[in-house]
Amino acid sequence: MNKNFMHRKILVIDDEQELLNLMQNILEVEGFQVFCASNGADGILLNERKDPDLIILDLRMPEMDGIETLHKIRKYDNKVRVIILTGYGCPDTIREAADLNISEYLSKPFENEDLIRVVSQALEL
Amino acid sequence: MTPEEKPCYDDYNDSSTGVPRAGSEKSMGKQAETALRESEERYSTLFENTGTSIIIIEEDMTISLANEEFARHTGYTLSEIEGVKKWTEIVDREDIEWMVEQHRLRRESPGDAMPSYEFRYRTKSGELRYALINVRLMPGTRKSMASFIDITERKRAENALRESEARYKALFTGAAEGILMADLQMKQFHYANPAICRMFGYTEDELLRLGVEDIHPQESLEHVLAEFEAQVRGEKTLAPDLPCLRKDGTLFYANISGISVVIKGHKYNVGFFTDITERKRIQDKLAQNESEMRTTLYSIGDAVISLDLNSRVLMMNPVAEKLTGWSELEARGKLLDDVLCIVNEETHCKVDNPVSRVLKEGNIVGMANHSLLIARDGTERPIGDSAAPIFDRDFNITGVVIIFRDLTKERETEAKILEQLAIIETYNGLVALADMNGKLIYINPGGIKMIGATEPDEILDKNFTDFIEQGKIKRVTDEWIPTAIREGVWNGEHTLKRIDGIIIPVAQTIFPIRDVEGNLKHMGTIIRDISIQKEMQEKLLTSEKLAVMGRLVADVAHEINNPLAIIIGRTQLILRRINEYSLPFKEQLEIILQSARRCKTILGNLLSYSKTIGKNEDAVNLVDLIREAIDNVNYQHDMSGIEVALNCNVQSNTEIIGNKVALLSVFVNLIRNARQAMGEKGYLIINIGKENDNQLHIEIHDSGIGINSDQMANLFKPFISGWKDNEGTGLGLATSLGIIETHGGKMWAESDGEGKGAKFTILLPYKLKEGKVVKTMNEIRREK
């Protein structure tokens, strides 16, 4: 548990429930407060309600994908930091998302350490 | 006639006033003398004043006594006659013989002599005259006394009448016209000449028992009688075209001219009949001929003008009217030159009409080529024409007929054909004609080139089967050509065997060429080289397949990413909680983790490769592409420690035509490999230059760990990774080579061995981007 991580709120948006569970698990072990949304719409709602410091957003989701979700979030919230989750080696999507003010990206599948490193970088901790 | 012979008027007067001298003697008894004198005077007076010529003739034919009347008639004086002349000297020679006989008979056998007869005499001046004579012997003497009356005038009138009658009779009986005289009231015939009898087939007697109503058919009687009455009234003399009925019931037509005459107070109508049946038949025939000719003339599609020998227009059909602008009515009788103006197409000089030539040569002549007909309104039309003489039955030329045709359409067609020919000649595909035996009779330049020849002679006279692969000839001859003939065209794809034996894929059209009657003349074909299309098609097909595969791979990879992330994440979480009790599991968990990581790498390569396949081709700028590749690698691997040099020795408009994403993945792959071979620090040198006019030469040097010979052997083989620790997937270079080869390029690698870096070389076809080039006038002049 890292003291710096205490009371930091992270919203994870991913359609894969097991992955949500995994990330929640890893991040909570580190001391973060984690909220999970399994689709874009819930993610937007939770972002409004919980006002997280950071969003980990999967780009590849059915119905509303990550880019669209981010668009909608950015319309009212330009403050929240965002880490996008992409497939391995997809520079195109990374560039697309870069325009929407993202802090970091993380390619799936990732090492647990990578997740924590990227989150730390994004939160400048 | 001498002056002495001339009758002397004085003498005549003397004698007329003179007294008879015979018996005027002196001594006679006074009474007797007186009585005799009185008697003599009475006789003498009678003798001299009867008004009749009287003579007394002696037996010897001497005229012993003549009166003044006789002297006057004969032109002699009494003194020249009495006792001097014999009567035979006065009578015309032709009548002397029989009159002498009469003279003798009267004296020998008075009963046999004619007391009265006519004879001819001659006056002193020799004029022939006629006389009627009465002769009697004087009783008791051998003298005869003759009295005669000059009947010359009567005789002449009689002769004249007789002659005239004979003439008329000859005229009437010999006339070709039939003459019938009908009485006005009864309309019965009173005279018929032989011609009318022949005309009607009746004898004269039969005809004279008939009337007007018997010789015309019942149905036309009303008309005939109306004409008859009109002639009677003198309103008209000719009744044309009247039907007449022969004895045998047959009909003929006659023109009847009539005239009214009065004979012995009786009125008659004399009709002169002319049988016009034959004339009518000829006229009808003529009219029919002309109508037939006209119909023919009018139905001819060509313009026809017929002319007489003086080049004057007789007839003109509607086509000729249209082309000349003259109506037949206006043109008739005009000179041909006024109606038909023909000039030379180029010089516009008047061309002589061919009539005189036809008349001279007597056969058909064509007119000069390139003739232009100028119509009345100035319209010019190219025409083709000919002229021919018209012969009568005896082969005399009676006129000329000119036939001409508007060639405007033909000229347009000709021009169109030339245009089409030009198109065919410049068409870069093959257009060829073969006769029905398959022998090539035409091939266009495009075809000559396609077939690999340089001259038409190399190909002409060959059979079309020479250009078909052996095994395919039967299908062409037995299936495709019959289909083309049956359905008008066959379209399809097959192959063409060039003269150098190379087989090229072609699209072919086979079609029959028929003449106007629809008979097969030739077979035509159009062949298009579709090698490039075929290649493109195959590429497209491949790229379509690849696109589908790419999407599939991407989908699968992404779907696997999540479970793989979970496996890796969960395994790591477990590994963090390993203690001395669970230590035996640690090694196995790490194997799971490594395997998952390997899957992750494979998936990564698959994903990036999937993006490169099945995309459209673009013009790609190589320098930009390499920069982008370096950027991309930089996303994943920090390149900040690597010194990159990009040297480019080509024009800025040099382009590669290809799949940009695929090509990008090649360079990403190579640069990432270099980065991995070098680690965080090193040199990356990229050189771009021209290999030749068609290809670019690209070298990628790195200062990395190099490639050993074992690795080199399997470098481009799929699923054999050169990286240690199962880092690679063995797909990167394999797919990269594939991509380069698809783009018509080559790729190879060189390395001086482990630790000595590596060099990858790529050759790729290029082209120069076509821009709008503004040339100066000088440049254009120089080119010329």
PDB file of C-alpha atoms in Angstrom, chain A residues 11-104:
ATOM      1  CA  LEU A  11     -12.854   5.162 -12.369  1.00  0.00           C
ATOM      2  CA  VAL A  12     -12.247   2.096 -14.550  1.00  0.00           C
ATOM      3  CA  ILE A  13     -14.443   1.720 -17.637  1.00  0.00           C
ATOM      4  CA  ASP A  14     -14.183  -1.636 -19.408  1.00  0.00           C
ATOM      5  CA  ASP A  15     -16.772  -3.999 -20.824  1.00  0.00           C
ATOM      6  CA  GLU A  16     -14.837  -7.047 -19.640  1.00  0.00           C
ATOM      7  CA  GLN A  17     -16.066  -7.729 -16.095  1.00  0.00           C
ATOM      8  CA  GLU A  18     -13.121  -9.932 -15.119  1.00  0.00           C
ATOM      9  CA  LEU A  19     -10.682  -7.278 -16.268  1.00  0.00           C
ATOM     10  CA  LEU A  20     -12.577  -4.703 -14.219  1.00  0.00           C
ATOM     11  CA  ASN A  21     -12.262  -6.980 -11.236  1.00  0.00           C
ATOM     12  CA  LEU A  22      -8.547  -7.522 -11.867  1.00  0.00           C
ATOM     13  CA  MET A  23      -7.762  -3.828 -12.206  1.00  0.00           C
ATOM     14  CA  GLN A  24      -9.896  -2.982  -9.159  1.00  0.00           C
ATOM     15  CA  ASN A  25      -8.032  -5.655  -7.265  1.00  0.00           C
ATOM     16  CA  ILE A  26      -4.577  -4.425  -8.259  1.00  0.00           C
ATOM     17  CA  LEU A  27      -5.399  -0.764  -7.687  1.00  0.00           C
ATOM     18  CA  GLU A  28      -7.169  -1.300  -4.349  1.00  0.00           C
ATOM     19  CA  VAL A  29      -4.187  -3.257  -3.111  1.00  0.00           C
ATOM     20  CA  GLU A  30      -2.184  -0.105  -3.867  1.00  0.00           C
ATOM     21  CA  GLY A  31      -4.635   1.931  -1.802  1.00  0.00           C
ATOM     22  CA  PHE A  32      -6.743   3.581  -4.519  1.00  0.00           C
ATOM     23  CA  GLN A  33     -10.477   4.033  -4.245  1.00  0.00           C
ATOM     24  CA  VAL A  34     -11.799   2.295  -7.380  1.00  0.00           C
ATOM     25  CA  PHE A  35     -15.168   2.652  -9.151  1.00  0.00           C
ATOM     26  CA  CYS A  36     -16.073   0.359 -12.014  1.00  0.00           C
ATOM     27  CA  ALA A  37     -18.311   0.880 -15.014  1.00  0.00           C
ATOM     28  CA  SER A  38     -18.854  -1.814 -17.640  1.00  0.00           C
ATOM     29  CA  ASN A  39     -19.961   0.539 -20.423  1.00  0.00           C
ATOM     30  CA  GLY A  40     -19.489   4.117 -21.592  1.00  0.00           C
ATOM     31  CA  ALA A  41     -22.831   5.430 -20.381  1.00  0.00           C
ATOM     32  CA  ASP A  42     -22.336   4.131 -16.831  1.00  0.00           C
ATOM     33  CA  GLY A  43     -18.807   5.519 -16.934  1.00  0.00           C
ATOM     34  CA  ILE A  44     -20.030   9.011 -17.794  1.00  0.00           C
ATOM     35  CA  LEU A  45     -22.617   8.799 -15.018  1.00  0.00           C
ATOM     36  CA  LEU A  46     -20.083   7.598 -12.447  1.00  0.00           C
ATOM     37  CA  ASN A  47     -17.634  10.290 -13.510  1.00  0.00           C
ATOM     38  CA  GLU A  48     -20.279  12.915 -12.732  1.00  0.00           C
ATOM     39  CA  ARG A  49     -21.240  11.354  -9.440  1.00  0.00           C
ATOM     40  CA  LYS A  50     -17.865  10.275  -8.074  1.00  0.00           C
ATOM     41  CA  ASP A  51     -15.647  12.975  -9.590  1.00  0.00           C
ATOM     42  CA  PRO A  52     -12.593  10.648  -9.890  1.00  0.00           C
ATOM     43  CA  ASP A  53      -9.010  11.870 -10.180  1.00  0.00           C
ATOM     44  CA  LEU A  54      -8.356   9.441 -13.001  1.00  0.00           C
ATOM     45  CA  ILE A  55     -10.251   7.412 -15.533  1.00  0.00           C
ATOM     46  CA  ILE A  56      -8.881   4.197 -17.029  1.00  0.00           C
ATOM     47  CA  LEU A  57     -10.833   3.859 -20.242  1.00  0.00           C
ATOM     48  CA  ASP A  58     -10.947   0.871 -22.567  1.00  0.00           C
ATOM     49  CA  LEU A  59     -11.201   2.098 -26.161  1.00  0.00           C
ATOM     50  CA  ARG A  60     -12.677  -1.087 -27.484  1.00  0.00           C
ATOM     51  CA  MET A  61     -16.189  -1.479 -26.172  1.00  0.00           C
ATOM     52  CA  PRO A  62     -19.477  -2.442 -27.756  1.00  0.00           C
ATOM     53  CA  GLU A  63     -22.140   0.249 -28.303  1.00  0.00           C
ATOM     54  CA  MET A  64     -20.445   3.408 -27.082  1.00  0.00           C
ATOM     55  CA  ASP A  65     -16.710   2.932 -27.581  1.00  0.00           C
ATOM     56  CA  GLY A  66     -13.960   4.564 -25.577  1.00  0.00           C
ATOM     57  CA  ILE A  67     -13.346   7.481 -27.958  1.00  0.00           C
ATOM     58  CA  GLU A  68     -17.006   8.435 -27.940  1.00  0.00           C
ATOM     59  CA  THR A  69     -17.214   8.108 -24.227  1.00  0.00           C
ATOM     60  CA  LEU A  70     -14.173  10.318 -23.829  1.00  0.00           C
ATOM     61  CA  HIS A  71     -15.682  12.875 -26.203  1.00  0.00           C
ATOM     62  CA  LYS A  72     -18.756  13.071 -24.037  1.00  0.00           C
ATOM     63  CA  ILE A  73     -16.782  13.313 -20.843  1.00  0.00           C
ATOM     64  CA  ARG A  74     -14.545  16.015 -22.243  1.00  0.00           C
ATOM     65  CA  LYS A  75     -17.577  18.090 -23.112  1.00  0.00           C
ATOM     66  CA  TYR A  76     -18.144  18.931 -19.475  1.00  0.00           C
ATOM     67  CA  ASP A  77     -14.984  17.760 -17.793  1.00  0.00           C
ATOM     68  CA  ASN A  78     -11.614  18.744 -19.136  1.00  0.00           C
ATOM     69  CA  LYS A  79      -9.977  18.277 -15.740  1.00  0.00           C
ATOM     70  CA  VAL A  80     -10.108  14.566 -15.119  1.00  0.00           C
ATOM     71  CA  ARG A  81      -7.010  12.636 -16.138  1.00  0.00           C
ATOM     72  CA  VAL A  82      -7.452   9.768 -18.515  1.00  0.00           C
ATOM     73  CA  ILE A  83      -5.459   6.638 -19.279  1.00  0.00           C
ATOM     74  CA  ILE A  84      -6.603   4.750 -22.331  1.00  0.00           C
ATOM     75  CA  LEU A  85      -6.390   1.012 -22.714  1.00  0.00           C
ATOM     76  CA  THR A  86      -5.638  -0.179 -26.225  1.00  0.00           C
ATOM     77  CA  GLY A  87      -4.804  -3.365 -28.032  1.00  0.00           C
ATOM     78  CA  TYR A  88      -1.118  -4.060 -28.396  1.00  0.00           C
ATOM     79  CA  GLY A  89       0.600  -1.758 -30.879  1.00  0.00           C
ATOM     80  CA  CYS A  90      -2.180   0.428 -32.152  1.00  0.00           C
ATOM     81  CA  PRO A  91      -0.539   3.778 -32.734  1.00  0.00           C
ATOM     82  CA  ASP A  92      -3.513   5.070 -34.803  1.00  0.00           C
ATOM     83  CA  THR A  93      -5.977   4.886 -31.957  1.00  0.00           C
ATOM     84  CA  ILE A  94      -3.492   6.335 -29.577  1.00  0.00           C
ATOM     85  CA  ARG A  95      -3.076   9.356 -31.835  1.00  0.00           C
ATOM     86  CA  GLU A  96      -6.822   9.756 -32.119  1.00  0.00           C
ATOM     87  CA  ALA A  97      -7.258   9.720 -28.394  1.00  0.00           C
ATOM     88  CA  ALA A  98      -4.310  12.041 -27.865  1.00  0.00           C
ATOM     89  CA  ASP A  99      -6.383  14.892 -29.230  1.00  0.00           C
ATOM     90  CA  LEU A 100      -8.800  14.379 -26.354  1.00  0.00           C
ATOM     91  CA  ASN A 101      -6.276  15.266 -23.716  1.00  0.00           C
ATOM     92  CA  ILE A 102      -5.138  11.930 -22.373  1.00  0.00           C
ATOM     93  CA  SER A 103      -2.391  11.502 -19.859  1.00  0.00           C
ATOM     94  CA  GLU A 104      -1.110   8.040 -20.646  1.00  0.00           C
TER      95      GLU A 104
END
